[in-house]
Amino acid sequence: MTARPARISALWFGVQAVWSAILGVFLQSRVGELAPGNDVRVYAWIAAGGALVAAAVQLAAGFASDRRMARTGNRLPFYRAGIAATDAWCKQQKG
């Protein structure tokens, strides 16, 4: 099965839209509740820490994906794992 770039782009656009809503709205309001008066600084630390973790994970996953691509010729297992992890997280959040 060959993945079509437009479909993959649409999938990740949706994932990014969800994460943007979580970071842009929910996290800011929650930090405001938990750290009144210091909420901007706390949010900045959380957002920066999340960005660092995201960068590290993307580098590690990219390296592993490139190695797999060289051996087997496809990256589909990485796409499936990412989709499954996102789906599981969303279901866990829903309750």
mmCIF file of C-alpha atoms in Angstrom:
data_model
loop_
_atom_site.group_PDB
_atom_site.id
_atom_site.type_symbol
_atom_site.label_atom_id
_atom_site.label_comp_id
_atom_site.label_asym_id
_atom_site.label_seq_id
_atom_site.Cartn_x
_atom_site.Cartn_y
_atom_site.Cartn_z
ATOM 1 C CA MET A 1 0.000 0.000 0.000
ATOM 2 C CA THR A 2 1.408 3.364 -0.992
ATOM 3 C CA ALA A 3 0.544 6.298 1.241
ATOM 4 C CA ARG A 4 -0.707 9.331 -0.612
ATOM 5 C CA PRO A 5 0.931 12.587 0.512
ATOM 6 C CA ALA A 6 -2.385 14.485 0.540
ATOM 7 C CA ARG A 7 -3.972 11.924 2.882
ATOM 8 C CA ILE A 8 -1.017 11.955 5.236
ATOM 9 C CA SER A 9 -1.000 15.747 5.217
ATOM 10 C CA ALA A 10 -4.715 15.826 6.024
ATOM 11 C CA LEU A 11 -4.204 13.398 8.896
ATOM 12 C CA TRP A 12 -1.395 15.387 10.448
ATOM 13 C CA PHE A 13 -3.263 18.647 9.882
ATOM 14 C CA GLY A 14 -6.044 17.239 12.064
ATOM 15 C CA VAL A 15 -3.614 16.051 14.715
ATOM 16 C CA GLN A 16 -1.948 19.458 14.812
ATOM 17 C CA ALA A 17 -5.330 21.182 15.064
ATOM 18 C CA VAL A 18 -6.166 19.106 18.153
ATOM 19 C CA TRP A 19 -2.803 19.751 19.803
ATOM 20 C CA SER A 20 -3.009 23.457 19.008
ATOM 21 C CA ALA A 21 -6.382 23.630 20.704
ATOM 22 C CA ILE A 22 -5.025 21.800 23.748
ATOM 23 C CA LEU A 23 -1.956 24.009 24.053
ATOM 24 C CA GLY A 24 -3.571 27.238 22.983
ATOM 25 C CA VAL A 25 -6.719 27.104 25.078
ATOM 26 C CA PHE A 26 -6.924 24.341 27.642
ATOM 27 C CA LEU A 27 -3.365 24.406 28.939
ATOM 28 C CA GLN A 28 -3.271 28.179 29.286
ATOM 29 C CA SER A 29 -6.522 28.269 31.233
ATOM 30 C CA ARG A 30 -5.462 25.363 33.443
ATOM 31 C CA VAL A 31 -2.114 26.980 34.240
ATOM 32 C CA GLY A 32 -4.014 30.166 35.086
ATOM 33 C CA GLU A 33 -6.026 28.190 37.635
ATOM 34 C CA LEU A 34 -3.039 26.399 39.140
ATOM 35 C CA ALA A 35 -0.526 29.258 39.187
ATOM 36 C CA PRO A 36 -2.412 32.550 39.454
ATOM 37 C CA GLY A 37 -0.152 35.560 39.181
ATOM 38 C CA ASN A 38 2.691 33.487 37.746
ATOM 39 C CA ASP A 39 0.777 31.817 34.948
ATOM 40 C CA VAL A 40 2.674 33.279 31.997
ATOM 41 C CA ARG A 41 6.042 32.117 33.319
ATOM 42 C CA VAL A 42 4.753 28.640 34.195
ATOM 43 C CA TYR A 43 3.076 28.286 30.806
ATOM 44 C CA ALA A 44 6.300 29.363 29.091
ATOM 45 C CA TRP A 45 8.267 26.663 30.935
ATOM 46 C CA ILE A 46 5.690 23.991 30.116
ATOM 47 C CA ALA A 47 5.505 25.016 26.449
ATOM 48 C CA ALA A 48 9.309 25.158 26.125
ATOM 49 C CA GLY A 49 9.700 21.786 27.822
ATOM 50 C CA GLY A 50 7.078 20.287 25.519
ATOM 51 C CA ALA A 51 8.847 21.703 22.482
ATOM 52 C CA LEU A 52 12.166 20.210 23.604
ATOM 53 C CA VAL A 53 10.609 16.794 24.166
ATOM 54 C CA ALA A 54 8.830 16.979 20.800
ATOM 55 C CA ALA A 55 12.093 17.868 19.037
ATOM 56 C CA ALA A 56 13.972 15.022 20.721
ATOM 57 C CA VAL A 57 11.267 12.489 19.904
ATOM 58 C CA GLN A 58 11.093 13.621 16.280
ATOM 59 C CA LEU A 59 14.850 13.305 15.902
ATOM 60 C CA ALA A 60 14.863 9.823 17.445
ATOM 61 C CA ALA A 61 11.848 8.664 15.435
ATOM 62 C CA GLY A 62 13.323 10.115 12.232
ATOM 63 C CA PHE A 63 16.596 8.301 12.795
ATOM 64 C CA ALA A 64 14.809 5.011 13.505
ATOM 65 C CA SER A 65 12.480 5.540 10.538
ATOM 66 C CA ASP A 66 15.367 6.241 8.180
ATOM 67 C CA ARG A 67 17.135 3.065 9.301
ATOM 68 C CA ARG A 68 13.962 1.042 8.787
ATOM 69 C CA MET A 69 13.431 2.643 5.372
ATOM 70 C CA ALA A 70 16.904 1.543 4.323
ATOM 71 C CA ARG A 71 16.274 -2.075 5.434
ATOM 72 C CA THR A 72 12.665 -2.761 4.461
ATOM 73 C CA GLY A 73 11.688 0.002 2.097
ATOM 74 C CA ASN A 74 8.782 1.560 3.978
ATOM 75 C CA ARG A 75 7.883 3.596 7.031
ATOM 76 C CA LEU A 76 4.310 2.429 7.386
ATOM 77 C CA PRO A 77 4.844 0.886 10.849
ATOM 78 C CA PHE A 78 5.864 4.307 12.171
ATOM 79 C CA TYR A 79 2.734 5.919 10.754
ATOM 80 C CA ARG A 80 0.584 3.175 12.237
ATOM 81 C CA ALA A 81 2.256 3.458 15.643
ATOM 82 C CA GLY A 82 1.759 7.230 15.697
ATOM 83 C CA ILE A 83 -1.877 6.933 14.704
ATOM 84 C CA ALA A 84 -2.503 4.186 17.274
ATOM 85 C CA ALA A 85 -0.825 6.166 20.064
ATOM 86 C CA THR A 86 -2.805 9.301 19.211
ATOM 87 C CA ASP A 87 -6.038 7.312 19.049
ATOM 88 C CA ALA A 88 -5.361 5.641 22.401
ATOM 89 C CA TRP A 89 -4.555 8.974 24.026
ATOM 90 C CA CYS A 90 -7.743 10.562 22.673
ATOM 91 C CA LYS A 91 -9.869 7.648 23.913
ATOM 92 C CA GLN A 92 -8.189 7.828 27.322
ATOM 93 C CA GLN A 93 -8.914 11.556 27.541
ATOM 94 C CA LYS A 94 -12.523 11.009 26.556
ATOM 95 C CA GLY A 95 -12.969 8.611 29.452
#
